[in-house]
């Protein structure tokens, strides 16, 4: 026997709190009526618990929306009253559904519907059913009333190509700040796609035709004073390196910032450093102008993979620096090795034999931690397979630069 509160809770959970079902319900793709059998009791059930049966009948008789209850008459034995027994609960339409659910959910659903109507009016879009798919983006919990109001000021202004030759923060928008667009780019893009104003594979930046926001910055130092025309040190968006050729016949590419800063003055040489994994610029055609290119990265799987990526992208002869097996001949270096939390696959076909040996050494390293009873509960064997380039002895770096005839 299902009681009114149990039935309403079940309907609310399945038809309103389940967002996918709610969207389909609003779009008319889940048809009415909603039917819930009330598990009408058998005479055996009644006789085993008369009080529960009487409570079942009383609660349904007191239910305010009697039009939602379908009743049956049952010929019970033993003198049990069997007329007009609640048998099935039926919700005939959306209005009836709203009567049942909590005020919180009712407010959320009705507010969302009003928002869809507002969006439809402002954007002159007539297919209201399509807008209901935006429930996750436009409900009260996802976006406040003030944010929604600003969104309605923003959306009509976002025409295709509006941001051509601008960065996103600089596009010409009235009565709204461009930080709002940047903060709400996902909901804006969802609306544009729902309105069929942009395709599924387009980004908001593609639609507005704005300049790509710099994805990280690269540091450039000119290490030979005789080559300095204006600036010995600059920072530029990594993407601009495709068109910026540092002076000098020699180029050193260094993975991390601190290691790039430690390099001394070097003849006929510039260094690009701090790009990390952002090596898309390594396809720059100007790299072929350089007589010598050196790459210096961390001694771990990512460092070797970035070396491989640089070689593959540039199609140039790129020598590694301090990334061979000899680096591990120093006890001071091996003592500073740590565990690499997450390794990556390395395209070893782009490595030299010395580099392959160094990588194999890292992959085979194991620190045999003490297995005494006091340690056993806290430690297991740990693979020490990473040596950060910043941890190399400075004199080793200087010796490497001399060996490369740069110092």
mmCIF file of C-alpha atoms in Angstrom:
data_model
loop_
_atom_site.group_PDB
_atom_site.id
_atom_site.type_symbol
_atom_site.label_atom_id
_atom_site.label_comp_id
_atom_site.label_asym_id
_atom_site.label_seq_id
_atom_site.Cartn_x
_atom_site.Cartn_y
_atom_site.Cartn_z
ATOM 1 C CA UNK A 1 0.000 0.000 0.000
ATOM 2 C CA UNK A 2 1.494 3.299 -1.138
ATOM 3 C CA UNK A 3 0.565 6.428 0.774
ATOM 4 C CA UNK A 4 0.197 9.917 -0.772
ATOM 5 C CA UNK A 5 3.570 11.230 0.434
ATOM 6 C CA UNK A 6 5.323 8.154 -0.953
ATOM 7 C CA UNK A 7 3.679 8.504 -4.344
ATOM 8 C CA UNK A 8 4.408 12.226 -4.616
ATOM 9 C CA UNK A 9 8.017 11.698 -3.583
ATOM 10 C CA UNK A 10 8.387 8.992 -6.219
ATOM 11 C CA UNK A 11 6.879 11.158 -8.966
ATOM 12 C CA UNK A 12 8.916 14.199 -7.981
ATOM 13 C CA UNK A 13 12.153 12.246 -7.950
ATOM 14 C CA UNK A 14 11.537 10.597 -11.311
ATOM 15 C CA UNK A 15 9.885 13.444 -13.224
ATOM 16 C CA UNK A 16 11.400 16.639 -11.775
ATOM 17 C CA UNK A 17 14.639 15.927 -9.955
ATOM 18 C CA UNK A 18 15.783 13.670 -12.777
ATOM 19 C CA UNK A 19 16.859 16.492 -15.115
ATOM 20 C CA UNK A 20 16.908 14.375 -18.263
ATOM 21 C CA UNK A 21 13.326 13.235 -17.615
ATOM 22 C CA UNK A 22 12.230 16.770 -16.758
ATOM 23 C CA UNK A 23 13.587 18.135 -20.036
ATOM 24 C CA UNK A 24 11.820 15.389 -22.007
ATOM 25 C CA UNK A 25 8.632 16.057 -20.009
ATOM 26 C CA UNK A 26 8.780 19.791 -20.820
ATOM 27 C CA UNK A 27 9.441 19.016 -24.471
ATOM 28 C CA UNK A 28 6.444 16.691 -24.626
ATOM 29 C CA UNK A 29 8.574 13.626 -25.296
ATOM 30 C CA UNK A 30 7.392 11.916 -22.087
ATOM 31 C CA UNK A 31 3.667 11.588 -22.518
ATOM 32 C CA UNK A 32 0.886 11.981 -19.980
ATOM 33 C CA UNK A 33 -0.746 10.561 -18.011
ATOM 34 C CA UNK A 34 1.755 9.523 -15.336
ATOM 35 C CA UNK A 35 0.354 6.439 -13.604
ATOM 36 C CA UNK A 36 1.455 4.992 -10.276
ATOM 37 C CA UNK A 37 -0.250 1.808 -9.015
ATOM 38 C CA UNK A 38 -1.040 2.138 -5.304
ATOM 39 C CA UNK A 39 -0.576 -1.541 -4.485
ATOM 40 C CA UNK A 40 -4.177 -2.100 -3.463
ATOM 41 C CA UNK A 41 -4.130 -4.450 -0.456
ATOM 42 C CA UNK A 42 -5.323 -8.034 -0.511
ATOM 43 C CA UNK A 43 -7.647 -9.318 2.163
ATOM 44 C CA UNK A 44 -4.674 -11.153 3.700
ATOM 45 C CA UNK A 45 -2.739 -7.877 3.963
ATOM 46 C CA UNK A 46 -5.723 -6.103 5.477
ATOM 47 C CA UNK A 47 -6.397 -8.807 8.064
ATOM 48 C CA UNK A 48 -2.736 -8.838 9.117
ATOM 49 C CA UNK A 49 -2.701 -5.073 9.767
ATOM 50 C CA UNK A 50 -6.138 -3.455 9.933
ATOM 51 C CA UNK A 51 -4.735 -0.170 11.258
ATOM 52 C CA UNK A 52 -2.452 0.294 8.236
ATOM 53 C CA UNK A 53 -5.310 -0.396 5.852
ATOM 54 C CA UNK A 54 -7.585 2.104 7.587
ATOM 55 C CA UNK A 55 -4.776 4.677 7.495
ATOM 56 C CA UNK A 56 -4.276 4.016 3.757
ATOM 57 C CA UNK A 57 -7.973 4.603 3.017
ATOM 58 C CA UNK A 58 -8.204 7.650 5.274
ATOM 59 C CA UNK A 59 -5.155 9.422 3.821
ATOM 60 C CA UNK A 60 -6.314 8.933 0.258
ATOM 61 C CA UNK A 61 -9.834 10.049 1.152
ATOM 62 C CA UNK A 62 -8.359 13.222 2.626
ATOM 63 C CA UNK A 63 -6.091 13.876 -0.360
ATOM 64 C CA UNK A 64 -6.970 17.319 -1.831
ATOM 65 C CA UNK A 65 -6.858 16.332 -5.499
ATOM 66 C CA UNK A 66 -9.396 13.509 -5.713
ATOM 67 C CA UNK A 67 -9.488 13.777 -9.515
ATOM 68 C CA UNK A 68 -6.018 12.179 -9.584
ATOM 69 C CA UNK A 69 -7.182 8.997 -7.815
ATOM 70 C CA UNK A 70 -8.686 6.086 -9.689
ATOM 71 C CA UNK A 71 -10.705 3.782 -7.440
ATOM 72 C CA UNK A 72 -12.049 0.265 -7.682
ATOM 73 C CA UNK A 73 -14.528 -1.804 -5.747
ATOM 74 C CA UNK A 74 -13.291 -5.149 -4.449
ATOM 75 C CA UNK A 75 -15.407 -7.964 -3.066
ATOM 76 C CA UNK A 76 -13.401 -8.665 0.079
ATOM 77 C CA UNK A 77 -14.292 -11.532 2.421
ATOM 78 C CA UNK A 78 -14.662 -11.431 6.175
ATOM 79 C CA UNK A 79 -16.807 -8.322 6.032
ATOM 80 C CA UNK A 80 -14.003 -5.997 4.976
ATOM 81 C CA UNK A 81 -15.347 -2.850 3.289
ATOM 82 C CA UNK A 82 -14.193 -2.935 -0.356
ATOM 83 C CA UNK A 83 -15.954 -0.025 -2.105
ATOM 84 C CA UNK A 84 -14.026 2.828 -3.768
ATOM 85 C CA UNK A 85 -10.607 1.505 -2.832
ATOM 86 C CA UNK A 86 -7.732 3.748 -4.129
ATOM 87 C CA UNK A 87 -6.064 1.731 -6.875
ATOM 88 C CA UNK A 88 -4.027 4.063 -9.079
ATOM 89 C CA UNK A 89 -2.696 7.604 -8.920
ATOM 90 C CA UNK A 90 -2.871 9.491 -12.225
ATOM 91 C CA UNK A 91 -1.292 12.822 -13.211
ATOM 92 C CA UNK A 92 -3.066 13.971 -16.349
ATOM 93 C CA UNK A 93 -0.998 17.003 -17.385
ATOM 94 C CA UNK A 94 1.748 19.452 -16.458
ATOM 95 C CA UNK A 95 -0.550 21.657 -14.376
ATOM 96 C CA UNK A 96 -1.409 18.715 -12.171
ATOM 97 C CA UNK A 97 2.264 17.805 -11.843
ATOM 98 C CA UNK A 98 3.047 21.312 -10.579
ATOM 99 C CA UNK A 99 0.329 20.974 -7.918
ATOM 100 C CA UNK A 100 2.130 18.004 -6.390
ATOM 101 C CA UNK A 101 5.774 18.945 -6.194
ATOM 102 C CA UNK A 102 7.518 20.957 -3.468
ATOM 103 C CA UNK A 103 7.413 24.732 -3.607
ATOM 104 C CA UNK A 104 11.173 24.795 -4.186
ATOM 105 C CA UNK A 105 10.973 22.572 -7.246
ATOM 106 C CA UNK A 106 7.842 24.324 -8.473
ATOM 107 C CA UNK A 107 9.567 27.705 -8.288
ATOM 108 C CA UNK A 108 12.629 26.327 -10.054
ATOM 109 C CA UNK A 109 10.656 24.821 -12.936
ATOM 110 C CA UNK A 110 8.304 27.768 -13.439
ATOM 111 C CA UNK A 111 11.191 30.264 -13.246
ATOM 112 C CA UNK A 112 13.093 28.271 -15.860
ATOM 113 C CA UNK A 113 10.081 28.220 -18.182
ATOM 114 C CA UNK A 114 9.749 31.996 -17.845
ATOM 115 C CA UNK A 115 13.439 32.366 -18.632
ATOM 116 C CA UNK A 116 12.976 30.302 -21.785
ATOM 117 C CA UNK A 117 10.080 32.533 -22.856
ATOM 118 C CA UNK A 118 12.210 35.625 -22.223
ATOM 119 C CA UNK A 119 15.083 34.188 -24.231
ATOM 120 C CA UNK A 120 12.690 33.234 -27.008
ATOM 121 C CA UNK A 121 11.315 36.780 -27.187
ATOM 122 C CA UNK A 122 14.674 38.526 -27.032
ATOM 123 C CA UNK A 123 16.323 36.282 -29.625
ATOM 124 C CA UNK A 124 13.190 36.068 -31.836
ATOM 125 C CA UNK A 125 13.266 32.304 -31.653
ATOM 126 C CA UNK A 126 9.924 30.512 -31.907
ATOM 127 C CA UNK A 127 10.777 26.893 -31.103
ATOM 128 C CA UNK A 128 10.289 27.051 -27.339
ATOM 129 C CA UNK A 129 10.588 23.271 -26.943
ATOM 130 C CA UNK A 130 14.232 23.401 -28.066
ATOM 131 C CA UNK A 131 15.093 25.892 -25.344
ATOM 132 C CA UNK A 132 13.995 23.478 -22.631
ATOM 133 C CA UNK A 133 17.180 21.504 -23.313
ATOM 134 C CA UNK A 134 19.030 24.368 -21.584
ATOM 135 C CA UNK A 135 17.668 23.496 -18.135
ATOM 136 C CA UNK A 136 21.095 22.650 -16.692
ATOM 137 C CA UNK A 137 22.509 25.980 -17.879
ATOM 138 C CA UNK A 138 19.583 28.303 -17.108
ATOM 139 C CA UNK A 139 18.000 27.005 -13.908
ATOM 140 C CA UNK A 140 17.998 29.107 -10.726
ATOM 141 C CA UNK A 141 20.916 27.256 -9.173
ATOM 142 C CA UNK A 142 23.089 27.600 -12.269
ATOM 143 C CA UNK A 143 22.594 31.311 -12.880
ATOM 144 C CA UNK A 144 21.176 34.073 -10.672
ATOM 145 C CA UNK A 145 18.449 36.496 -11.708
ATOM 146 C CA UNK A 146 21.008 39.309 -12.109
ATOM 147 C CA UNK A 147 23.247 37.108 -14.230
ATOM 148 C CA UNK A 148 20.291 36.038 -16.353
ATOM 149 C CA UNK A 149 19.273 39.673 -16.815
ATOM 150 C CA UNK A 150 22.807 40.513 -17.960
ATOM 151 C CA UNK A 151 22.774 37.485 -20.228
ATOM 152 C CA UNK A 152 19.663 38.815 -21.953
ATOM 153 C CA UNK A 153 21.439 42.129 -22.526
ATOM 154 C CA UNK A 154 24.455 40.314 -23.882
ATOM 155 C CA UNK A 155 22.998 37.656 -26.196
ATOM 156 C CA UNK A 156 21.374 39.876 -28.881
ATOM 157 C CA UNK A 157 24.674 41.699 -29.341
ATOM 158 C CA UNK A 158 26.759 38.592 -30.018
ATOM 159 C CA UNK A 159 26.675 38.486 -33.793
ATOM 160 C CA UNK A 160 28.904 36.197 -35.821
ATOM 161 C CA UNK A 161 32.247 37.843 -36.510
ATOM 162 C CA UNK A 162 31.672 40.597 -33.943
ATOM 163 C CA UNK A 163 35.127 40.192 -32.437
ATOM 164 C CA UNK A 164 37.204 40.045 -35.623
ATOM 165 C CA UNK A 165 40.734 41.366 -34.910
ATOM 166 C CA UNK A 166 39.881 41.796 -31.201
ATOM 167 C CA UNK A 167 40.660 39.754 -28.132
ATOM 168 C CA UNK A 168 37.521 38.571 -26.334
ATOM 169 C CA UNK A 169 37.876 41.200 -23.605
ATOM 170 C CA UNK A 170 37.928 43.970 -26.217
ATOM 171 C CA UNK A 171 34.835 43.190 -28.288
ATOM 172 C CA UNK A 172 32.352 46.092 -28.644
ATOM 173 C CA UNK A 173 29.518 45.275 -26.221
ATOM 174 C CA UNK A 174 27.155 47.821 -24.665
ATOM 175 C CA UNK A 175 25.780 47.850 -21.097
ATOM 176 C CA UNK A 176 27.725 44.759 -20.102
ATOM 177 C CA UNK A 177 31.339 44.089 -19.185
ATOM 178 C CA UNK A 178 33.319 41.662 -21.302
ATOM 179 C CA UNK A 179 34.457 39.790 -18.205
ATOM 180 C CA UNK A 180 30.847 38.577 -18.005
ATOM 181 C CA UNK A 181 31.214 36.943 -21.424
ATOM 182 C CA UNK A 182 34.460 35.277 -20.445
ATOM 183 C CA UNK A 183 32.957 34.006 -17.179
ATOM 184 C CA UNK A 184 29.767 32.697 -18.810
ATOM 185 C CA UNK A 185 31.234 31.471 -22.082
ATOM 186 C CA UNK A 186 29.861 27.935 -21.648
ATOM 187 C CA UNK A 187 26.219 28.960 -21.189
ATOM 188 C CA UNK A 188 26.522 31.515 -24.011
ATOM 189 C CA UNK A 189 27.911 28.853 -26.318
ATOM 190 C CA UNK A 190 25.152 26.404 -25.321
ATOM 191 C CA UNK A 191 22.510 29.008 -26.169
ATOM 192 C CA UNK A 192 24.108 29.819 -29.532
ATOM 193 C CA UNK A 193 24.190 26.124 -30.415
ATOM 194 C CA UNK A 194 20.605 25.563 -29.292
ATOM 195 C CA UNK A 195 19.490 28.509 -31.422
ATOM 196 C CA UNK A 196 21.416 26.966 -34.350
ATOM 197 C CA UNK A 197 23.529 30.101 -34.618
ATOM 198 C CA UNK A 198 26.753 28.127 -34.430
ATOM 199 C CA UNK A 199 27.671 24.505 -34.997
ATOM 200 C CA UNK A 200 28.563 21.907 -32.392
ATOM 201 C CA UNK A 201 32.228 21.908 -33.358
ATOM 202 C CA UNK A 202 32.614 25.697 -33.125
ATOM 203 C CA UNK A 203 33.880 27.443 -30.016
ATOM 204 C CA UNK A 204 32.652 30.844 -28.869
ATOM 205 C CA UNK A 205 35.962 32.280 -30.076
ATOM 206 C CA UNK A 206 35.346 30.734 -33.521
ATOM 207 C CA UNK A 207 31.844 32.187 -33.684
ATOM 208 C CA UNK A 208 32.934 35.694 -32.683
ATOM 209 C CA UNK A 209 36.157 35.380 -34.711
ATOM 210 C CA UNK A 210 38.181 36.834 -31.852
ATOM 211 C CA UNK A 211 41.924 36.495 -31.530
ATOM 212 C CA UNK A 212 42.905 33.468 -29.483
ATOM 213 C CA UNK A 213 43.727 34.274 -25.885
ATOM 214 C CA UNK A 214 47.431 33.657 -25.238
ATOM 215 C CA UNK A 215 47.822 30.157 -23.875
ATOM 216 C CA UNK A 216 50.830 30.596 -21.645
ATOM 217 C CA UNK A 217 53.878 32.767 -22.117
ATOM 218 C CA UNK A 218 57.394 32.085 -23.273
ATOM 219 C CA UNK A 219 60.534 33.775 -21.954
ATOM 220 C CA UNK A 220 63.230 34.894 -24.399
ATOM 221 C CA UNK A 221 66.745 35.912 -23.379
ATOM 222 C CA UNK A 222 69.445 37.063 -25.762
ATOM 223 C CA UNK A 223 72.616 35.648 -24.187
ATOM 224 C CA UNK A 224 75.127 37.486 -26.388
ATOM 225 C CA UNK A 225 75.278 41.231 -25.618
ATOM 226 C CA UNK A 226 76.486 41.988 -29.136
ATOM 227 C CA UNK A 227 73.173 40.681 -30.520
ATOM 228 C CA UNK A 228 70.981 42.866 -28.325
ATOM 229 C CA UNK A 229 69.195 45.509 -30.394
ATOM 230 C CA UNK A 230 66.458 46.566 -27.972
ATOM 231 C CA UNK A 231 65.621 44.033 -25.261
ATOM 232 C CA UNK A 232 67.851 41.360 -23.726
ATOM 233 C CA UNK A 233 64.806 39.754 -22.041
ATOM 234 C CA UNK A 234 61.142 39.616 -22.984
ATOM 235 C CA UNK A 235 57.992 37.570 -22.412
ATOM 236 C CA UNK A 236 55.580 36.846 -25.260
ATOM 237 C CA UNK A 237 52.512 34.613 -25.732
ATOM 238 C CA UNK A 238 53.798 31.190 -26.751
ATOM 239 C CA UNK A 239 51.713 31.254 -29.914
ATOM 240 C CA UNK A 240 53.597 34.310 -31.181
ATOM 241 C CA UNK A 241 56.847 32.363 -31.245
ATOM 242 C CA UNK A 242 55.761 31.056 -34.633
ATOM 243 C CA UNK A 243 56.672 34.485 -35.991
ATOM 244 C CA UNK A 244 59.376 35.700 -33.587
ATOM 245 C CA UNK A 245 62.922 34.630 -34.359
ATOM 246 C CA UNK A 246 65.418 35.412 -31.596
ATOM 247 C CA UNK A 247 68.814 36.612 -32.841
ATOM 248 C CA UNK A 248 71.901 34.436 -33.070
ATOM 249 C CA UNK A 249 72.913 31.282 -34.893
ATOM 250 C CA UNK A 250 72.386 29.140 -31.805
ATOM 251 C CA UNK A 251 69.141 28.500 -29.916
ATOM 252 C CA UNK A 252 68.667 26.731 -26.600
ATOM 253 C CA UNK A 253 65.152 25.620 -25.667
ATOM 254 C CA UNK A 254 64.732 25.074 -21.920
ATOM 255 C CA UNK A 255 61.662 23.477 -20.361
ATOM 256 C CA UNK A 256 61.483 25.435 -17.091
ATOM 257 C CA UNK A 257 61.827 29.084 -16.125
ATOM 258 C CA UNK A 258 64.442 28.810 -13.376
ATOM 259 C CA UNK A 259 66.801 26.775 -15.561
ATOM 260 C CA UNK A 260 66.492 29.350 -18.326
ATOM 261 C CA UNK A 261 67.368 32.112 -15.879
ATOM 262 C CA UNK A 262 70.521 30.336 -14.687
ATOM 263 C CA UNK A 263 72.176 30.248 -18.109
ATOM 264 C CA UNK A 264 75.235 32.539 -18.356
ATOM 265 C CA UNK A 265 76.181 34.831 -21.231
ATOM 266 C CA UNK A 266 76.778 32.709 -24.331
ATOM 267 C CA UNK A 267 78.168 33.716 -27.673
ATOM 268 C CA UNK A 268 75.856 34.002 -30.670
ATOM 269 C CA UNK A 269 73.025 32.399 -28.666
ATOM 270 C CA UNK A 270 69.466 33.071 -27.503
ATOM 271 C CA UNK A 271 67.330 30.934 -25.222
ATOM 272 C CA UNK A 272 63.564 30.314 -25.187
ATOM 273 C CA UNK A 273 62.350 28.902 -21.903
ATOM 274 C CA UNK A 274 59.356 28.337 -19.650
ATOM 275 C CA UNK A 275 57.014 26.952 -22.342
ATOM 276 C CA UNK A 276 56.678 23.591 -20.640
ATOM 277 C CA UNK A 277 54.476 21.293 -22.684
ATOM 278 C CA UNK A 278 53.263 24.094 -24.976
ATOM 279 C CA UNK A 279 55.443 23.304 -27.993
ATOM 280 C CA UNK A 280 53.043 24.051 -30.848
ATOM 281 C CA UNK A 281 55.389 26.887 -31.835
ATOM 282 C CA UNK A 282 58.140 24.358 -32.591
ATOM 283 C CA UNK A 283 56.733 24.119 -36.128
ATOM 284 C CA UNK A 284 58.042 27.654 -36.811
ATOM 285 C CA UNK A 285 59.805 27.880 -40.168
ATOM 286 C CA UNK A 286 62.498 30.191 -38.761
ATOM 287 C CA UNK A 287 63.957 27.307 -36.748
ATOM 288 C CA UNK A 288 65.554 26.092 -39.980
ATOM 289 C CA UNK A 289 67.637 29.288 -40.028
ATOM 290 C CA UNK A 290 69.505 28.226 -36.900
ATOM 291 C CA UNK A 291 72.862 26.505 -37.188
ATOM 292 C CA UNK A 292 72.462 24.722 -33.861
ATOM 293 C CA UNK A 293 69.405 23.991 -31.709
ATOM 294 C CA UNK A 294 69.695 22.484 -28.241
ATOM 295 C CA UNK A 295 66.899 21.172 -26.019
ATOM 296 C CA UNK A 296 67.225 20.890 -22.223
ATOM 297 C CA UNK A 297 64.386 19.424 -20.207
ATOM 298 C CA UNK A 298 63.617 17.481 -17.061
ATOM 299 C CA UNK A 299 64.905 13.944 -16.924
ATOM 300 C CA UNK A 300 61.549 12.163 -16.768
ATOM 301 C CA UNK A 301 59.109 10.676 -19.257
ATOM 302 C CA UNK A 302 57.541 14.074 -19.987
ATOM 303 C CA UNK A 303 60.917 15.707 -20.580
ATOM 304 C CA UNK A 304 61.898 13.061 -23.106
ATOM 305 C CA UNK A 305 58.495 13.130 -24.768
ATOM 306 C CA UNK A 306 58.764 16.931 -25.198
ATOM 307 C CA UNK A 307 62.224 16.479 -26.707
ATOM 308 C CA UNK A 308 60.699 14.000 -29.158
ATOM 309 C CA UNK A 309 57.807 16.347 -29.908
ATOM 310 C CA UNK A 310 60.185 19.232 -30.581
ATOM 311 C CA UNK A 311 62.217 17.119 -33.001
ATOM 312 C CA UNK A 312 59.109 15.796 -34.736
ATOM 313 C CA UNK A 313 57.497 19.242 -35.091
ATOM 314 C CA UNK A 314 60.577 21.170 -36.164
ATOM 315 C CA UNK A 315 62.053 18.569 -38.498
ATOM 316 C CA UNK A 316 65.411 20.070 -37.489
ATOM 317 C CA UNK A 317 68.549 18.574 -36.060
ATOM 318 C CA UNK A 318 68.014 19.128 -32.340
ATOM 319 C CA UNK A 319 70.689 18.122 -29.837
ATOM 320 C CA UNK A 320 69.733 17.417 -26.243
ATOM 321 C CA UNK A 321 71.668 18.960 -23.384
ATOM 322 C CA UNK A 322 72.189 17.174 -20.082
ATOM 323 C CA UNK A 323 69.666 14.469 -20.990
ATOM 324 C CA UNK A 324 72.001 11.534 -21.572
ATOM 325 C CA UNK A 325 73.055 8.594 -19.397
ATOM 326 C CA UNK A 326 76.181 10.402 -18.157
ATOM 327 C CA UNK A 327 74.055 12.748 -16.022
ATOM 328 C CA UNK A 328 73.376 9.866 -13.629
ATOM 329 C CA UNK A 329 77.054 9.150 -13.066
ATOM 330 C CA UNK A 330 77.074 11.837 -10.378
ATOM 331 C CA UNK A 331 75.958 10.640 -6.966
ATOM 332 C CA UNK A 332 74.715 14.166 -6.170
ATOM 333 C CA UNK A 333 72.279 13.866 -9.073
ATOM 334 C CA UNK A 334 70.901 10.415 -8.271
ATOM 335 C CA UNK A 335 70.441 11.463 -4.647
ATOM 336 C CA UNK A 336 68.011 14.169 -5.824
ATOM 337 C CA UNK A 337 65.773 11.895 -7.844
ATOM 338 C CA UNK A 338 62.088 11.743 -6.990
ATOM 339 C CA UNK A 339 59.014 9.794 -8.020
ATOM 340 C CA UNK A 340 57.166 10.887 -11.190
ATOM 341 C CA UNK A 341 53.482 10.882 -10.225
ATOM 342 C CA UNK A 342 52.103 10.290 -13.706
ATOM 343 C CA UNK A 343 54.268 9.110 -16.583
ATOM 344 C CA UNK A 344 53.572 9.385 -20.291
ATOM 345 C CA UNK A 345 54.410 7.326 -23.366
ATOM 346 C CA UNK A 346 57.599 8.400 -25.152
ATOM 347 C CA UNK A 347 58.128 8.183 -28.913
ATOM 348 C CA UNK A 348 61.550 6.611 -28.515
ATOM 349 C CA UNK A 349 62.144 6.574 -32.279
ATOM 350 C CA UNK A 350 63.024 10.270 -31.925
ATOM 351 C CA UNK A 351 65.653 9.633 -29.233
ATOM 352 C CA UNK A 352 69.386 8.973 -29.678
ATOM 353 C CA UNK A 353 70.925 5.856 -28.194
ATOM 354 C CA UNK A 354 72.378 7.829 -25.251
ATOM 355 C CA UNK A 355 68.953 9.338 -24.542
ATOM 356 C CA UNK A 356 67.277 5.937 -24.756
ATOM 357 C CA UNK A 357 69.764 4.589 -22.212
ATOM 358 C CA UNK A 358 69.027 7.478 -19.863
ATOM 359 C CA UNK A 359 65.288 6.889 -20.176
ATOM 360 C CA UNK A 360 65.757 3.156 -19.617
ATOM 361 C CA UNK A 361 67.806 3.944 -16.505
ATOM 362 C CA UNK A 362 64.940 6.085 -15.151
ATOM 363 C CA UNK A 363 62.324 3.473 -15.939
ATOM 364 C CA UNK A 364 64.338 0.787 -14.146
ATOM 365 C CA UNK A 365 65.098 2.762 -10.998
ATOM 366 C CA UNK A 366 63.760 1.412 -7.726
ATOM 367 C CA UNK A 367 64.450 2.692 -4.251
ATOM 368 C CA UNK A 368 64.532 -0.282 -1.913
ATOM 369 C CA UNK A 369 62.942 1.314 1.123
ATOM 370 C CA UNK A 370 63.645 -0.356 4.459
ATOM 371 C CA UNK A 371 61.318 -3.246 5.166
ATOM 372 C CA UNK A 372 61.714 -3.258 8.927
ATOM 373 C CA UNK A 373 58.588 -3.865 10.938
ATOM 374 C CA UNK A 374 58.345 -0.179 11.842
ATOM 375 C CA UNK A 375 58.527 0.855 8.203
ATOM 376 C CA UNK A 376 56.449 -1.879 6.645
ATOM 377 C CA UNK A 377 53.105 -0.284 7.429
ATOM 378 C CA UNK A 378 54.105 3.080 5.954
ATOM 379 C CA UNK A 379 56.256 2.331 2.899
ATOM 380 C CA UNK A 380 56.368 0.190 -0.190
ATOM 381 C CA UNK A 381 59.047 0.109 -2.871
ATOM 382 C CA UNK A 382 58.995 3.496 -4.636
ATOM 383 C CA UNK A 383 60.247 4.068 -8.168
ATOM 384 C CA UNK A 384 62.542 7.128 -8.264
ATOM 385 C CA UNK A 385 62.245 7.964 -11.934
ATOM 386 C CA UNK A 386 62.493 11.742 -12.159
ATOM 387 C CA UNK A 387 65.343 14.246 -11.933
ATOM 388 C CA UNK A 388 64.315 17.871 -12.352
ATOM 389 C CA UNK A 389 66.685 19.948 -14.430
ATOM 390 C CA UNK A 390 66.846 22.614 -11.680
ATOM 391 C CA UNK A 391 68.494 20.043 -9.401
ATOM 392 C CA UNK A 392 71.542 19.494 -11.590
ATOM 393 C CA UNK A 393 74.858 20.790 -10.247
ATOM 394 C CA UNK A 394 75.663 24.196 -11.693
ATOM 395 C CA UNK A 395 79.182 23.149 -12.645
ATOM 396 C CA UNK A 396 77.675 20.279 -14.654
ATOM 397 C CA UNK A 397 75.603 22.798 -16.604
ATOM 398 C CA UNK A 398 78.671 24.973 -17.270
ATOM 399 C CA UNK A 399 80.673 21.935 -18.388
ATOM 400 C CA UNK A 400 77.896 20.943 -20.791
ATOM 401 C CA UNK A 401 77.803 24.438 -22.308
ATOM 402 C CA UNK A 402 81.595 24.330 -22.803
ATOM 403 C CA UNK A 403 81.369 20.920 -24.443
ATOM 404 C CA UNK A 404 78.836 22.357 -26.876
ATOM 405 C CA UNK A 405 81.288 25.190 -27.656
ATOM 406 C CA UNK A 406 78.808 27.806 -26.498
ATOM 407 C CA UNK A 407 80.873 29.150 -23.602
#
